[in-house]
CSV table of C-alpha atoms in Angstrom, one decimal:
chain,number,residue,atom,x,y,z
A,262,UNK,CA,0.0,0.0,0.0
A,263,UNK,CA,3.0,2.5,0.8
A,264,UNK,CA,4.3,1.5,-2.6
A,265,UNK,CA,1.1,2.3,-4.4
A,266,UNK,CA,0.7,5.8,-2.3
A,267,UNK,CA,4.3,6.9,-3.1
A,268,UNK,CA,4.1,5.7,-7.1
A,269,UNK,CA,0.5,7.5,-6.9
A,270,UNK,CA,2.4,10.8,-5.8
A,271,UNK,CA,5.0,10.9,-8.2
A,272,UNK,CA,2.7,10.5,-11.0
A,273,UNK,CA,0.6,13.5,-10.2
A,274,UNK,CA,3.9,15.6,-9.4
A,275,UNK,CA,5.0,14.6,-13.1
A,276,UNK,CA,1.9,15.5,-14.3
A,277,UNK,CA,2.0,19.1,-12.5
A,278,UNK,CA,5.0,19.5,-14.1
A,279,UNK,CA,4.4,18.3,-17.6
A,280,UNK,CA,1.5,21.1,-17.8
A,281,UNK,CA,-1.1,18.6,-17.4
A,282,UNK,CA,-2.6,20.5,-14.1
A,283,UNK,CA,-5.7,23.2,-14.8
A,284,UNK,CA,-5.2,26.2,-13.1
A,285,UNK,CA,-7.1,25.0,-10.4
A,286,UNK,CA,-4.2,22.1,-9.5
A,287,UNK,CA,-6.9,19.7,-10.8
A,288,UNK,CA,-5.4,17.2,-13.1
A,289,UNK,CA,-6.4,18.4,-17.1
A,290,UNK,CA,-7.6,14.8,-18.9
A,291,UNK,CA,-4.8,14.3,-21.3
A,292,UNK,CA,-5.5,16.4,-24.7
A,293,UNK,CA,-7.9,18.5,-23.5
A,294,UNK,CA,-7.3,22.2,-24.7
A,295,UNK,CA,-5.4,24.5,-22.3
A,296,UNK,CA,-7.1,27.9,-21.5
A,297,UNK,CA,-5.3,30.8,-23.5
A,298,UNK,CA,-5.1,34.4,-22.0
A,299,UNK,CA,-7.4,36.9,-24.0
A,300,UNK,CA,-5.5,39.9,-25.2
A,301,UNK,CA,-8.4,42.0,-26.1
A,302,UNK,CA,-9.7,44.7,-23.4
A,303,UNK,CA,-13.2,43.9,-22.5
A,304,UNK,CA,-15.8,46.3,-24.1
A,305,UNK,CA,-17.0,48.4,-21.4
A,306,UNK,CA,-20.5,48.7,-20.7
A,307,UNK,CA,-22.3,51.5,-22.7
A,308,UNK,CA,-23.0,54.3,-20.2
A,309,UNK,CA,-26.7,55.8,-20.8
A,310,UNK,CA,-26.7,58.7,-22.2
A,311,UNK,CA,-28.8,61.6,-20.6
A,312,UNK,CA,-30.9,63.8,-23.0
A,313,UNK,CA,-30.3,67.8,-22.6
A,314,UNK,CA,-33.3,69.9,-23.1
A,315,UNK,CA,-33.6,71.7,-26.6
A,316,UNK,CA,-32.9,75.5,-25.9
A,317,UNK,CA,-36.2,77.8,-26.5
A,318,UNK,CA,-36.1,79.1,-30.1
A,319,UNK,CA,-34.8,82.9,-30.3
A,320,UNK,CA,-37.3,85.3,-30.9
A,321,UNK,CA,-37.7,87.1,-34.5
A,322,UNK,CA,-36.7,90.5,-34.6
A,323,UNK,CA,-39.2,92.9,-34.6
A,324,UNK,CA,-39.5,94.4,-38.3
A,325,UNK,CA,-38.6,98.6,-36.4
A,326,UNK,CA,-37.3,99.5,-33.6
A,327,UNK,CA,-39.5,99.5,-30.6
A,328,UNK,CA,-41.0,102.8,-29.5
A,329,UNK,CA,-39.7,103.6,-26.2
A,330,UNK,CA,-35.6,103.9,-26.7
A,331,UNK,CA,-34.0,107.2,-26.7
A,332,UNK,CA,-32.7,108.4,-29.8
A,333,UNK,CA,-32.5,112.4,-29.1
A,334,UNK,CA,-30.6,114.0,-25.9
A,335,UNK,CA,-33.6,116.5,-25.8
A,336,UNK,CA,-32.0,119.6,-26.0
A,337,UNK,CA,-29.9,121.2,-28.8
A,338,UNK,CA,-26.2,119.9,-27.7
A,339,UNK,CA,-25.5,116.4,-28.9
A,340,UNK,CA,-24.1,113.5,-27.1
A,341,UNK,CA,-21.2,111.2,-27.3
A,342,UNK,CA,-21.0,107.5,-26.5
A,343,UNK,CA,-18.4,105.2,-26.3
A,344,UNK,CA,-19.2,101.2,-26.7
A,345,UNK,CA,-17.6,97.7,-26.1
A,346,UNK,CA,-15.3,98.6,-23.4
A,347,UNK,CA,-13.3,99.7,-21.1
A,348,UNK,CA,-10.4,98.6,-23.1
A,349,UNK,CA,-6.4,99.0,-21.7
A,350,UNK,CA,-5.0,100.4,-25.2
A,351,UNK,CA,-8.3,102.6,-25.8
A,352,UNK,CA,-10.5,103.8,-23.6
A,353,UNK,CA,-7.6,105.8,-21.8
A,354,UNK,CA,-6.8,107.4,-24.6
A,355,UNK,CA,-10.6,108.9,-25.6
A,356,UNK,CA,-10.7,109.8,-21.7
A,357,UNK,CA,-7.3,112.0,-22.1
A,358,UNK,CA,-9.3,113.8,-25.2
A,359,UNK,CA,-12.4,114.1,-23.5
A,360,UNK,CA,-10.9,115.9,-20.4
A,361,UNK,CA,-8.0,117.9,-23.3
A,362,UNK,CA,-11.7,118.9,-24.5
A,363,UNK,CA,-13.3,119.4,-21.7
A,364,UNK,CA,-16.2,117.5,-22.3
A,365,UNK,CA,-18.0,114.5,-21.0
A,366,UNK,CA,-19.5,111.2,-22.7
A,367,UNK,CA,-21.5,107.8,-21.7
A,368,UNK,CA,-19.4,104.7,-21.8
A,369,UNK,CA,-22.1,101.8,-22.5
A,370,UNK,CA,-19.5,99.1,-21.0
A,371,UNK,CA,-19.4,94.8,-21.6
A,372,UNK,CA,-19.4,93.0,-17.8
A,373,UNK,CA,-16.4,90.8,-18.8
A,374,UNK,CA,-14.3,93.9,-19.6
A,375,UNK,CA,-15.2,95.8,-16.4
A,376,UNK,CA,-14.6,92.8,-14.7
A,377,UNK,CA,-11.0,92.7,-15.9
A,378,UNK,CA,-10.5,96.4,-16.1
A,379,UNK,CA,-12.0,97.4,-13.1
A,380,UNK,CA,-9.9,100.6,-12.7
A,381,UNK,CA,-11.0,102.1,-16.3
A,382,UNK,CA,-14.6,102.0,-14.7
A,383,UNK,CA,-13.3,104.0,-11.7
A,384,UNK,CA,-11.2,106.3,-13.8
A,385,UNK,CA,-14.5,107.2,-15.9
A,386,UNK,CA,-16.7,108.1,-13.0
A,387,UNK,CA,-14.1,109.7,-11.3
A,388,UNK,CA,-13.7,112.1,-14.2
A,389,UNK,CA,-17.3,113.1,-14.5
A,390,UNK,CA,-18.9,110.7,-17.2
A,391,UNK,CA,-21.9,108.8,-17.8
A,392,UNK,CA,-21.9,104.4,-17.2
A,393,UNK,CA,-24.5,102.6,-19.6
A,394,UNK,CA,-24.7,98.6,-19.2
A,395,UNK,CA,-24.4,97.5,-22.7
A,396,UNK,CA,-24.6,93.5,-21.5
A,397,UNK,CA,-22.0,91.2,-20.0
A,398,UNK,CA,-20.5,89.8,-23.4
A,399,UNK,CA,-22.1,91.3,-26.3
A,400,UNK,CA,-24.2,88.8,-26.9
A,401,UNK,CA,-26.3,90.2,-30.2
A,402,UNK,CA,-28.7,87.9,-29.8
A,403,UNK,CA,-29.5,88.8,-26.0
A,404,UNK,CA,-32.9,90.3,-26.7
A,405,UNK,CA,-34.2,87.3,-28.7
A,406,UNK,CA,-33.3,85.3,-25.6
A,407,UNK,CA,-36.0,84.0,-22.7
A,408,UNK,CA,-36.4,87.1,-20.3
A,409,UNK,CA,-35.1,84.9,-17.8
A,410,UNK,CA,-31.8,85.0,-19.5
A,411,UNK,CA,-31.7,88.9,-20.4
A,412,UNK,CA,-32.4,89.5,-16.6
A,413,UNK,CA,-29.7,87.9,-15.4
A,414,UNK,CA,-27.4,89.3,-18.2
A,415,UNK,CA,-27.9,92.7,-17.4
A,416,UNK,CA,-27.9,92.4,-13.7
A,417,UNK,CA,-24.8,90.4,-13.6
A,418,UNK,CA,-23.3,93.4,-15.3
A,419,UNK,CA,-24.8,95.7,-13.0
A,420,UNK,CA,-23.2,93.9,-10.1
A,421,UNK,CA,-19.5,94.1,-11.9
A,422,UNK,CA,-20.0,97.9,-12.4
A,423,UNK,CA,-20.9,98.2,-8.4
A,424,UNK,CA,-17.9,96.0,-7.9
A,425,UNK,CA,-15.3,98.3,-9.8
A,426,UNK,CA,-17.3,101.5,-8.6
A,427,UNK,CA,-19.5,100.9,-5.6
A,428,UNK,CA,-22.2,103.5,-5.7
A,429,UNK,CA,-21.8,104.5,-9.5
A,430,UNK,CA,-25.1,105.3,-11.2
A,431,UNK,CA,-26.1,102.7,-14.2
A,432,UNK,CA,-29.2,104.8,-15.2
A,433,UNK,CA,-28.7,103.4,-19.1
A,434,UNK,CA,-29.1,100.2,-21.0
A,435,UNK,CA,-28.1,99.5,-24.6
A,436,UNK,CA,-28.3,96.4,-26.3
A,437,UNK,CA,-25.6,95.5,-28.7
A,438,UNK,CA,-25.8,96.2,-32.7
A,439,UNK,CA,-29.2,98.0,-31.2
A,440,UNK,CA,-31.1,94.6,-31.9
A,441,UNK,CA,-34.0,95.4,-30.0
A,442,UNK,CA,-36.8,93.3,-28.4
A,443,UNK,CA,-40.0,94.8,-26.7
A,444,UNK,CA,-38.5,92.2,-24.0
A,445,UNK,CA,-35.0,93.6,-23.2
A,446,UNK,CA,-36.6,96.7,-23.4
A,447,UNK,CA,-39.1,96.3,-20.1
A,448,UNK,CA,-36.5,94.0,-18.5
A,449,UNK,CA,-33.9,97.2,-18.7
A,450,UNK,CA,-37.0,99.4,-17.4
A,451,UNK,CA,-38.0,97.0,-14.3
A,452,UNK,CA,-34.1,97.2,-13.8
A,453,UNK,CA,-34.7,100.9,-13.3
A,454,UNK,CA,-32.2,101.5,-16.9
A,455,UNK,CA,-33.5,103.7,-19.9
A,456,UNK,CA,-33.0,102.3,-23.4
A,457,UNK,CA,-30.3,104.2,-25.1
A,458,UNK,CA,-30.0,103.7,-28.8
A,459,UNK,CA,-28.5,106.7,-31.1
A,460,UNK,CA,-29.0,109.0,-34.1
A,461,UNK,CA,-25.8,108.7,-35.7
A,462,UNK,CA,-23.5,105.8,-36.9
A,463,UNK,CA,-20.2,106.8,-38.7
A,464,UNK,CA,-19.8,102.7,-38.8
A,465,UNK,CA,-16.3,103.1,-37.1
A,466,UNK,CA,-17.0,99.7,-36.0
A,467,UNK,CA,-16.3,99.1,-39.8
A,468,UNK,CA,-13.1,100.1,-39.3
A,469,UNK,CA,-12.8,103.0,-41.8
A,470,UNK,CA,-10.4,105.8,-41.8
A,471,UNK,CA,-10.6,108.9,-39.6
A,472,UNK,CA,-11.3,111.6,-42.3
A,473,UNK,CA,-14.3,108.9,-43.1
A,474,UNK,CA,-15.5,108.8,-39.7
A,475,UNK,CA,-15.4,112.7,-38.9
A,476,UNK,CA,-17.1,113.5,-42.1
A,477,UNK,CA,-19.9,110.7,-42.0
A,478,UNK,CA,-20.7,112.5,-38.3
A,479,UNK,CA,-20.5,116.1,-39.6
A,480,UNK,CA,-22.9,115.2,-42.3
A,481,UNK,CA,-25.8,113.2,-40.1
A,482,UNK,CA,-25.1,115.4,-36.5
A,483,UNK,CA,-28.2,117.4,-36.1
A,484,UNK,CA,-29.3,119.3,-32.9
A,485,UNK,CA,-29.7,116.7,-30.0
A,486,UNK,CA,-27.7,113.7,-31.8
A,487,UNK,CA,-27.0,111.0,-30.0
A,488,UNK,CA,-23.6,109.4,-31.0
A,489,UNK,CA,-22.1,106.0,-31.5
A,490,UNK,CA,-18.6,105.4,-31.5
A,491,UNK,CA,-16.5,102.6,-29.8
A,492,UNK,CA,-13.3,102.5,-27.7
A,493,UNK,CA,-13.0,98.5,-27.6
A,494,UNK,CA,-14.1,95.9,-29.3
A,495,UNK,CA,-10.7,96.1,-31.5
A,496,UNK,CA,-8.7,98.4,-33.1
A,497,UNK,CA,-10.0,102.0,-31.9
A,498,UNK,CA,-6.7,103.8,-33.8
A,499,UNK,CA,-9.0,105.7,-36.4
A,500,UNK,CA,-11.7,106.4,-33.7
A,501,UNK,CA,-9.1,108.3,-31.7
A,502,UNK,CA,-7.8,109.8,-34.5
A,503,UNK,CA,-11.1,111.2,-35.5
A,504,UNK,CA,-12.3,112.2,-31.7
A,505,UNK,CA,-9.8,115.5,-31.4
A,506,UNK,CA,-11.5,117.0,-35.3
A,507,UNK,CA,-15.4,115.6,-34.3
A,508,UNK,CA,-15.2,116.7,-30.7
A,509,UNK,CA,-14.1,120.6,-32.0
A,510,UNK,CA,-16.7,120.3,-35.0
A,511,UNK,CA,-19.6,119.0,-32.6
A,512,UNK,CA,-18.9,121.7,-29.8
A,513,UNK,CA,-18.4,124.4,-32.5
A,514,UNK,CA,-22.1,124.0,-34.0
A,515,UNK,CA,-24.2,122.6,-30.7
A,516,UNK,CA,-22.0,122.1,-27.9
A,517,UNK,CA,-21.6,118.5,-26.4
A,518,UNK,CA,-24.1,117.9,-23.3
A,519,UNK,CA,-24.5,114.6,-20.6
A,520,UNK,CA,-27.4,112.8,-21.5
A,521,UNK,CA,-31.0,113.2,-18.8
């Protein structure tokens, strides 16, 4: 019996040896096929996917301008205004030539740029001018928008322009490339913000030269003219070129007046 035991145990430490074992230590019957180790990387399970909501469909553009914005400063001396920034390179400048001129202006400012530039904002009040919200990133669709969204567009501006200048007076709105809603107009109105469009465009937005822009301004200013230039937004060089000649020409034939 001690014969058979020990003959019994070499035989299965053979086998182990010869590969015959499973994995398991379990003897493999002879010729049967030994597992191979996959080399593919298991395909994961799918994850489910979780359906966003469509956005609301913009509004269409009304075919005019709403009644309600202000076009006209009221009295006989125009107005200047100043769009898109405060910008580092720009909107220094045009302040320098304002106060060379001694005249004032509205800056219709972006949130993002105050936000980064808070010291412009400062410097503008501090030197006697006007702050108009003119939304937190330019968003030229803004007034197509749910009023859900313009709301908290324009006060989220709002707030950055008390942050830079606590206790500055935002008594304007005006909504980029003057794309108009009857919505963004009551929502700037509950805000307690007149809608400021203008009367003249000398397109320097367009980039054209400054001979271009002074004479496209002499030509529409009337009494009361409301006007659009820009000191961000890009490259203001021919704007501030143009401002010393315009301002001079504007004050000469009806003086240059805050707006009210």
């Amino acid at each position: 019996m001690r014969a058979r035991a020990f003959l019994a145990s070499v035989l299965a430490v053979a086998l182990v040896l010869s590969g015959c074992a499973g994995p398991d230590h379990t003897i493999a019957p002879a010729g049967a096929p030994q597992p191979v180790e996959s080399t593919t990387a298991p395909t994961p399970s799918p994850h489910p996917t979780v359906a966003k909501p469509p956005k609301p469909p913009l509004r269409p553009l009304p075919a005019k301008l709403p009644a309600g914005l202000r076009r006209n400063s009221g009295v006989r001396p125009v107005v200047l205004t100043f769009d898109d920034g405060p910008n580092p390179t720009w909107t220094p400048k045009v302040l320098d030539q304002l106060r060379a001129a001694k005249v004032t202006a509205t800056f219709c400012v972006v949130g993002r740029e105050v936000q980064r530039h808070p010291e412009l904002v400062r410097r503008i009040v501090h030197e006697g001018h006007q702050l108009c919200n003119h939304s937190w990133r330019h968003d030229l669709d803004l007034a197509r928008r749910p009023v859900n969204e313009i709301k908290a567009d324009l006060k989220r501006t709002n707030r950055a322009i008390q942050a830079a200048a606590p206790g500055a007076k935002v008594s304007f709105y005006r909504q980029p490339g003057g794309r108009w809603t009857p919505e963004v107009l009551a929502v700037a109105k509950g805000l307690g913000m007149r809608p400021l469009h203008w009367s003249v465009d000398p397109q320097d937005w367009d980039k054209p030269n400054a001979a271009t822009i002074g004479k496209r301004i002499h030509t529409a200013a009337r009494p009361g003219a409301i006007v659009l230039l820009h000191d961000g937004g890009g490259d203001r060089a021919a704007t501030l070129a143009a401002c010393p000649h315009l301002i001079a020409d504007l004050k000469k034939r009806f003086g240059i007046t805050k707006l009210r």
